[in-house]
Amino acid sequence: MWIGLLWIFGCYGISIALLHIWFGFKNNKQRSAAQVLLITRNNQSQIEWYIRSMFFFSRIRGRELQVTILDEGSTDETMRIIERLSHTYCMDIKWCLPDKSLDDFLEAHGDEAVIVVHLSNRKEIQEIPLFY
């Protein structure tokens, strides 16, 4: 009885291992790193959770990310937060030089799919007094 049960679990384990090896080999050939371009400007309140969640979900999906940051002149702590995260996670973050524009970046990666996330197009929140 125990020998039959061990055979069943052994065959099941071997089949799972073979499927993981086969799909892992197949996916490594097809997938390259996803290119993500984050355009920021004064986004210190949301940039950290955005980068952390991007890399968390990329690990779950098994997809490597290459992140490029294009800063449009932040005057807050946005760039310091990004630099700290790049050292913490050993992320592949490239910095766009100020003389490079969005068109130059997209032209350089013309044959790849690039995900562009424009975080700086939100309107500045105006303070509304609670009491008149």
C-alpha positions as a Python dict, from the first residue, in 0.01 Angstrom:
ca = {
    (1, 'M'): (0, 0, 0),
    (2, 'W'): (274, 248, 92),
    (3, 'I'): (475, 164, -217),
    (4, 'G'): (179, 240, -442),
    (5, 'L'): (121, 570, -265),
    (6, 'L'): (489, 664, -303),
    (7, 'W'): (469, 581, -676),
    (8, 'I'): (169, 809, -719),
    (9, 'F'): (332, 1101, -536),
    (10, 'G'): (661, 1042, -715),
    (11, 'C'): (501, 1045, -1061),
    (12, 'Y'): (300, 1352, -970),
    (13, 'G'): (611, 1537, -847),
    (14, 'I'): (815, 1443, -1154),
    (15, 'S'): (537, 1559, -1388),
    (16, 'I'): (514, 1895, -1207),
    (17, 'A'): (891, 1941, -1226),
    (18, 'L'): (896, 1860, -1599),
    (19, 'L'): (615, 2106, -1670),
    (20, 'H'): (796, 2382, -1481),
    (21, 'I'): (1118, 2313, -1669),
    (22, 'W'): (941, 2305, -2005),
    (23, 'F'): (736, 2622, -1953),
    (24, 'G'): (1032, 2803, -1796),
    (25, 'F'): (1253, 2719, -2095),
    (26, 'K'): (980, 2818, -2339),
    (27, 'N'): (905, 3150, -2163),
    (28, 'N'): (1273, 3245, -2133),
    (29, 'K'): (1308, 3223, -2509),
    (30, 'Q'): (1000, 3432, -2580),
    (31, 'R'): (1015, 3696, -2310),
    (32, 'S'): (1254, 3982, -2283),
    (33, 'A'): (1257, 4246, -2015),
    (34, 'A'): (962, 4482, -2028),
    (35, 'Q'): (1058, 4846, -2085),
    (36, 'V'): (878, 5094, -1859),
    (37, 'L'): (922, 5471, -1885),
    (38, 'L'): (807, 5670, -1579),
    (39, 'I'): (768, 6042, -1638),
    (40, 'T'): (766, 6224, -1306),
    (41, 'R'): (740, 6573, -1166),
    (42, 'N'): (690, 6637, -795),
    (43, 'N'): (545, 6293, -723),
    (44, 'Q'): (705, 6223, -386),
    (45, 'S'): (377, 6104, -235),
    (46, 'Q'): (313, 5832, -491),
    (47, 'I'): (641, 5735, -660),
    (48, 'E'): (759, 5492, -390),
    (49, 'W'): (445, 5278, -379),
    (50, 'Y'): (425, 5285, -757),
    (51, 'I'): (779, 5150, -805),
    (52, 'R'): (740, 4895, -526),
    (53, 'S'): (412, 4763, -668),
    (54, 'M'): (553, 4745, -1022),
    (55, 'F'): (844, 4528, -913),
    (56, 'F'): (628, 4320, -679),
    (57, 'F'): (390, 4227, -958),
    (58, 'S'): (675, 4172, -1204),
    (59, 'R'): (821, 3912, -965),
    (60, 'I'): (484, 3741, -931),
    (61, 'R'): (447, 3721, -1309),
    (62, 'G'): (810, 3619, -1357),
    (63, 'R'): (884, 3909, -1589),
    (64, 'E'): (1193, 4124, -1566),
    (65, 'L'): (1154, 4503, -1577),
    (66, 'Q'): (1382, 4774, -1706),
    (67, 'V'): (1266, 5108, -1571),
    (68, 'T'): (1372, 5445, -1705),
    (69, 'I'): (1290, 5760, -1513),
    (70, 'L'): (1234, 6087, -1698),
    (71, 'D'): (1211, 6372, -1450),
    (72, 'E'): (1052, 6697, -1563),
    (73, 'G'): (1219, 6914, -1301),
    (74, 'S'): (1098, 6791, -964),
    (75, 'T'): (1153, 7031, -676),
    (76, 'D'): (1052, 6789, -400),
    (77, 'E'): (1203, 6461, -277),
    (78, 'T'): (1099, 6255, -583),
    (79, 'M'): (1449, 6196, -722),
    (80, 'R'): (1595, 6111, -378),
    (81, 'I'): (1322, 5852, -325),
    (82, 'I'): (1390, 5698, -665),
    (83, 'E'): (1764, 5685, -601),
    (84, 'R'): (1711, 5519, -261),
    (85, 'L'): (1481, 5258, -415),
    (86, 'S'): (1729, 5184, -692),
    (87, 'H'): (1991, 5096, -428),
    (88, 'T'): (1745, 4904, -211),
    (89, 'Y'): (1604, 4676, -480),
    (90, 'C'): (1906, 4664, -713),
    (91, 'M'): (1661, 4769, -981),
    (92, 'D'): (1754, 4842, -1336),
    (93, 'I'): (1673, 5211, -1335),
    (94, 'K'): (1827, 5428, -1599),
    (95, 'W'): (1824, 5804, -1579),
    (96, 'C'): (1726, 6006, -1883),
    (97, 'L'): (1953, 6300, -1939),
    (98, 'P'): (1782, 6640, -1947),
    (99, 'D'): (1872, 6691, -2313),
    (100, 'K'): (1693, 6371, -2414),
    (101, 'S'): (1325, 6398, -2479),
    (102, 'L'): (1048, 6142, -2482),
    (103, 'D'): (1070, 6115, -2860),
    (104, 'D'): (1442, 6036, -2845),
    (105, 'F'): (1381, 5759, -2592),
    (106, 'L'): (1098, 5604, -2793),
    (107, 'E'): (1304, 5626, -3112),
    (108, 'A'): (1593, 5446, -2942),
    (109, 'H'): (1355, 5166, -2838),
    (110, 'G'): (1155, 5162, -3160),
    (111, 'D'): (1159, 4783, -3202),
    (112, 'E'): (1055, 4713, -2841),
    (113, 'A'): (724, 4758, -2666),
    (114, 'V'): (754, 5045, -2418),
    (115, 'I'): (502, 5115, -2143),
    (116, 'V'): (488, 5490, -2081),
    (117, 'V'): (344, 5604, -1747),
    (118, 'H'): (304, 5979, -1720),
    (119, 'L'): (269, 6055, -1350),
    (120, 'S'): (318, 6429, -1377),
    (121, 'N'): (6, 6523, -1571),
    (122, 'R'): (-208, 6549, -1262),
    (123, 'K'): (-338, 6890, -1162),
    (124, 'E'): (-188, 7050, -859),
    (125, 'I'): (-423, 7014, -563),
    (126, 'Q'): (-529, 7348, -428),
    (127, 'E'): (-581, 7398, -58),
    (128, 'I'): (-946, 7464, 24),
    (129, 'P'): (-1001, 7625, 365),
    (130, 'L'): (-1236, 7433, 590),
    (131, 'F'): (-1356, 7741, 775),
    (132, 'Y'): (-1445, 8072, 618),
}
